[in-house]
PDB file of C-alpha atoms in Angstrom:
ATOM      1  CA  MET A 210     -71.571  59.965  78.696  1.00  0.00           C
ATOM      2  CA  GLU A 211     -72.463  63.444  77.500  1.00  0.00           C
ATOM      3  CA  ASN A 212     -72.327  66.699  79.440  1.00  0.00           C
ATOM      4  CA  ASP A 213     -73.425  70.135  78.275  1.00  0.00           C
ATOM      5  CA  GLY A 214     -71.998  72.375  80.946  1.00  0.00           C
ATOM      6  CA  GLY A 215     -73.129  70.294  83.913  1.00  0.00           C
ATOM      7  CA  VAL A 216     -76.808  70.767  83.128  1.00  0.00           C
ATOM      8  CA  ARG A 217     -77.479  67.667  81.058  1.00  0.00           C
ATOM      9  CA  ARG A 218     -75.628  64.421  81.636  1.00  0.00           C
ATOM     10  CA  GLN A 219     -76.767  61.265  79.955  1.00  0.00           C
ATOM     11  CA  ILE A 220     -75.773  57.691  79.417  1.00  0.00           C
ATOM     12  CA  LYS A 221     -76.995  55.076  76.944  1.00  0.00           C
ATOM     13  CA  CYS A 222     -77.266  51.310  77.039  1.00  0.00           C
ATOM     14  CA  THR A 223     -78.853  48.445  75.146  1.00  0.00           C
ATOM     15  CA  LEU A 224     -80.664  45.533  76.736  1.00  0.00           C
ATOM     16  CA  PRO A 225     -80.715  42.395  74.562  1.00  0.00           C
ATOM     17  CA  SER A 226     -84.325  41.405  75.235  1.00  0.00           C
ATOM     18  CA  LEU A 227     -87.741  42.894  75.840  1.00  0.00           C
ATOM     19  CA  PRO A 228     -89.187  42.938  79.348  1.00  0.00           C
ATOM     20  CA  PRO A 229     -92.368  41.020  80.044  1.00  0.00           C
ATOM     21  CA  SER A 230     -95.434  43.083  79.263  1.00  0.00           C
ATOM     22  CA  HIS A 231     -97.142  44.953  82.115  1.00  0.00           C
ATOM     23  CA  ASN A 232     -99.947  42.406  81.745  1.00  0.00           C
ATOM     24  CA  ARG A 233     -97.521  39.639  82.853  1.00  0.00           C
ATOM     25  CA  LEU A 234     -95.603  41.520  85.562  1.00  0.00           C
ATOM     26  CA  TYR A 235     -97.472  40.537  88.682  1.00  0.00           C
ATOM     27  CA  VAL A 236     -98.855  37.520  90.479  1.00  0.00           C
ATOM     28  CA  VAL A 237    -101.645  38.125  92.963  1.00  0.00           C
ATOM     29  CA  ASN A 238    -101.906  35.953  96.061  1.00  0.00           C
ATOM     30  CA  HIS A 239    -105.530  36.469  97.025  1.00  0.00           C
ATOM     31  CA  ILE A 240    -105.213  34.505 100.271  1.00  0.00           C
ATOM     32  CA  GLN A 241    -102.338  36.633 101.616  1.00  0.00           C
ATOM     33  CA  ARG A 242    -103.646  39.728  99.815  1.00  0.00           C
ATOM     34  CA  LYS A 243    -100.222  40.436  98.357  1.00  0.00           C
ATOM     35  CA  VAL A 244     -98.929  41.227  94.896  1.00  0.00           C
ATOM     36  CA  TYR A 245     -95.559  39.876  93.733  1.00  0.00           C
ATOM     37  CA  LEU A 246     -93.436  40.279  90.637  1.00  0.00           C
ATOM     38  CA  SER A 247     -93.909  37.246  88.408  1.00  0.00           C
ATOM     39  CA  ASP A 248     -91.000  34.800  88.073  1.00  0.00           C
ATOM     40  CA  ASP A 249     -90.433  35.956  84.465  1.00  0.00           C
ATOM     41  CA  ALA A 250     -90.335  39.611  85.533  1.00  0.00           C
ATOM     42  CA  ARG A 251     -87.971  38.915  88.452  1.00  0.00           C
ATOM     43  CA  ARG A 252     -85.587  36.915  86.241  1.00  0.00           C
ATOM     44  CA  TRP A 253     -85.593  39.566  83.509  1.00  0.00           C
ATOM     45  CA  LYS A 254     -84.987  42.386  86.004  1.00  0.00           C
ATOM     46  CA  SER A 255     -82.106  40.527  87.681  1.00  0.00           C
ATOM     47  CA  LYS A 256     -80.371  39.769  84.367  1.00  0.00           C
ATOM     48  CA  MET A 257     -80.850  43.228  82.883  1.00  0.00           C
ATOM     49  CA  MET A 258     -79.689  45.085  86.003  1.00  0.00           C
ATOM     50  CA  LEU A 259     -76.258  43.620  85.309  1.00  0.00           C
ATOM     51  CA  LEU A 260     -76.253  45.344  81.910  1.00  0.00           C
ATOM     52  CA  VAL A 261     -77.433  48.790  83.022  1.00  0.00           C
ATOM     53  CA  PRO A 262     -74.349  50.946  83.610  1.00  0.00           C
ATOM     54  CA  ARG A 263     -73.793  52.929  86.806  1.00  0.00           C
ATOM     55  CA  PHE A 264     -74.996  56.488  86.484  1.00  0.00           C
ATOM     56  CA  ASP A 265     -74.729  58.578  89.607  1.00  0.00           C
ATOM     57  CA  ILE A 266     -77.119  61.500  89.760  1.00  0.00           C
ATOM     58  CA  ALA A 267     -77.349  64.168  92.438  1.00  0.00           C
ATOM     59  CA  ASP A 268     -79.856  63.643  95.251  1.00  0.00           C
ATOM     60  CA  SER A 269     -81.715  66.759  94.079  1.00  0.00           C
ATOM     61  CA  SER A 270     -81.844  65.701  90.410  1.00  0.00           C
ATOM     62  CA  LEU A 271     -84.662  64.037  88.519  1.00  0.00           C
ATOM     63  CA  LEU A 272     -84.308  61.395  85.825  1.00  0.00           C
ATOM     64  CA  ARG A 273     -85.524  61.174  82.263  1.00  0.00           C
ATOM     65  CA  ILE A 274     -85.723  57.706  80.696  1.00  0.00           C
ATOM     66  CA  ASP A 275     -86.253  57.353  76.952  1.00  0.00           C
ATOM     67  CA  TYR A 276     -86.392  53.971  75.312  1.00  0.00           C
ATOM     68  CA  VAL A 277     -86.884  52.364  71.940  1.00  0.00           C
ATOM     69  CA  ALA A 278     -88.126  48.775  71.794  1.00  0.00           C
ATOM     70  CA  TYR A 279     -87.109  46.760  68.725  1.00  0.00           C
ATOM     71  CA  TYR A 280     -89.289  43.797  67.782  1.00  0.00           C
ATOM     72  CA  ALA A 281     -91.126  42.316  64.817  1.00  0.00           C
ATOM     73  CA  TRP A 282     -94.445  44.066  64.347  1.00  0.00           C
ATOM     74  CA  LEU A 283     -95.885  41.156  62.373  1.00  0.00           C
ATOM     75  CA  HIS A 284     -96.214  37.419  62.995  1.00  0.00           C
ATOM     76  CA  HIS A 285     -94.850  35.054  60.334  1.00  0.00           C
ATOM     77  CA  ASN A 286     -98.398  34.758  58.940  1.00  0.00           C
ATOM     78  CA  GLY A 287     -98.482  38.539  58.322  1.00  0.00           C
ATOM     79  CA  LYS A 288    -100.862  39.430  61.152  1.00  0.00           C
ATOM     80  CA  ARG A 289     -99.972  42.294  63.480  1.00  0.00           C
ATOM     81  CA  ARG A 290     -98.439  41.258  66.824  1.00  0.00           C
ATOM     82  CA  LYS A 291    -100.249  42.570  69.865  1.00  0.00           C
ATOM     83  CA  LEU A 292     -97.237  44.024  71.672  1.00  0.00           C
ATOM     84  CA  ASP A 293     -97.697  47.364  73.378  1.00  0.00           C
ATOM     85  CA  ALA A 294     -94.377  49.202  73.732  1.00  0.00           C
ATOM     86  CA  SER A 295     -95.788  51.376  76.527  1.00  0.00           C
ATOM     87  CA  ASN A 296     -96.445  48.223  78.591  1.00  0.00           C
ATOM     88  CA  PHE A 297     -92.685  47.717  78.925  1.00  0.00           C
ATOM     89  CA  MET A 298     -92.265  51.034  80.744  1.00  0.00           C
ATOM     90  CA  LYS A 299     -92.944  49.974  84.362  1.00  0.00           C
ATOM     91  CA  LEU A 300     -90.396  47.166  84.534  1.00  0.00           C
ATOM     92  CA  LEU A 301     -87.825  49.159  82.542  1.00  0.00           C
ATOM     93  CA  HIS A 302     -88.135  52.080  84.956  1.00  0.00           C
ATOM     94  CA  ASP A 303     -87.983  49.777  87.996  1.00  0.00           C
ATOM     95  CA  THR A 304     -84.902  48.010  86.629  1.00  0.00           C
ATOM     96  CA  VAL A 305     -83.004  51.196  85.797  1.00  0.00           C
ATOM     97  CA  CYS A 306     -83.915  52.858  89.104  1.00  0.00           C
ATOM     98  CA  ALA A 307     -82.968  49.775  91.127  1.00  0.00           C
ATOM     99  CA  LYS A 308     -79.561  49.723  89.427  1.00  0.00           C
ATOM    100  CA  LEU A 309     -79.043  53.457  89.984  1.00  0.00           C
ATOM    101  CA  GLY A 310     -80.241  53.256  93.585  1.00  0.00           C
ATOM    102  CA  VAL A 311     -82.942  55.899  93.108  1.00  0.00           C
ATOM    103  CA  ASP A 312     -86.661  55.789  93.803  1.00  0.00           C
ATOM    104  CA  ASP A 313     -88.697  55.480  90.615  1.00  0.00           C
ATOM    105  CA  SER A 314     -90.711  58.535  91.676  1.00  0.00           C
ATOM    106  CA  ARG A 315     -87.692  60.554  90.472  1.00  0.00           C
ATOM    107  CA  VAL A 316     -88.447  59.575  86.869  1.00  0.00           C
ATOM    108  CA  SER A 317     -90.179  62.743  85.740  1.00  0.00           C
ATOM    109  CA  GLU A 318     -89.897  62.608  81.968  1.00  0.00           C
ATOM    110  CA  GLY A 319     -89.357  60.214  79.142  1.00  0.00           C
ATOM    111  CA  SER A 320     -90.562  58.743  75.904  1.00  0.00           C
ATOM    112  CA  PHE A 321     -90.965  55.413  74.211  1.00  0.00           C
ATOM    113  CA  ALA A 322     -91.090  54.196  70.662  1.00  0.00           C
ATOM    114  CA  SER A 323     -91.038  50.900  68.835  1.00  0.00           C
ATOM    115  CA  VAL A 324     -89.178  49.911  65.695  1.00  0.00           C
ATOM    116  CA  ASP A 325     -90.050  46.995  63.422  1.00  0.00           C
ATOM    117  CA  SER A 326     -87.082  44.651  63.695  1.00  0.00           C
ATOM    118  CA  VAL A 327     -86.165  41.007  63.248  1.00  0.00           C
ATOM    119  CA  GLY A 328     -84.229  40.949  66.524  1.00  0.00           C
ATOM    120  CA  GLU A 329     -85.479  42.088  69.903  1.00  0.00           C
ATOM    121  CA  LYS A 330     -83.702  44.637  72.084  1.00  0.00           C
ATOM    122  CA  VAL A 331     -84.285  47.850  74.005  1.00  0.00           C
ATOM    123  CA  ASP A 332     -82.151  50.981  73.637  1.00  0.00           C
ATOM    124  CA  ILE A 333     -82.290  53.200  76.714  1.00  0.00           C
ATOM    125  CA  VAL A 334     -81.108  56.772  77.266  1.00  0.00           C
ATOM    126  CA  MET A 335     -80.983  58.009  80.863  1.00  0.00           C
ATOM    127  CA  THR A 336     -80.663  61.763  81.348  1.00  0.00           C
ATOM    128  CA  GLU A 337     -80.067  63.595  84.605  1.00  0.00           C
ATOM    129  CA  ILE A 338     -82.297  66.635  85.045  1.00  0.00           C
ATOM    130  CA  THR A 339     -80.534  68.837  87.565  1.00  0.00           C
ATOM    131  CA  GLU A 340     -82.421  70.846  90.159  1.00  0.00           C
ATOM    132  CA  ALA A 341     -81.350  74.072  88.451  1.00  0.00           C
ATOM    133  CA  THR A 342     -82.853  72.834  85.177  1.00  0.00           C
ATOM    134  CA  TRP A 343     -86.204  71.685  86.570  1.00  0.00           C
ATOM    135  CA  ARG A 344     -86.568  74.803  88.727  1.00  0.00           C
ATOM    136  CA  ALA A 345     -85.898  76.987  85.670  1.00  0.00           C
ATOM    137  CA  GLN A 346     -88.720  75.186  83.823  1.00  0.00           C
ATOM    138  CA  GLN A 347     -91.279  76.096  86.482  1.00  0.00           C
TER     139      GLN A 347
END
């Protein structure tokens, strides 16, 4: 964990697999008019929450989440894979916020990137944005 005078605390972790894409997150029950997390999304979230470290932030603080998704950009036949790194954002944010016990509306900043890689993983950096910091930016 890093701390630059109490203004910027952050913690890093690595998740060993990619979340399901946003396109596969939900199941819609049209009869009950309800939307549920898909089984794949629920399983992934449950497993990955165990790997996200505790990171207590003040009730008045906001949260920045930056992540880098590592995966092969090409299929074995050389054609580009149709994975959209930004589609991982919703479930990543929900998973981190559930572990930290904060509402995902407190995620106010962040970035994403992808890296061509043989193995799949996600590196995450969570940064506390204190009230003093976000008020000074206004």
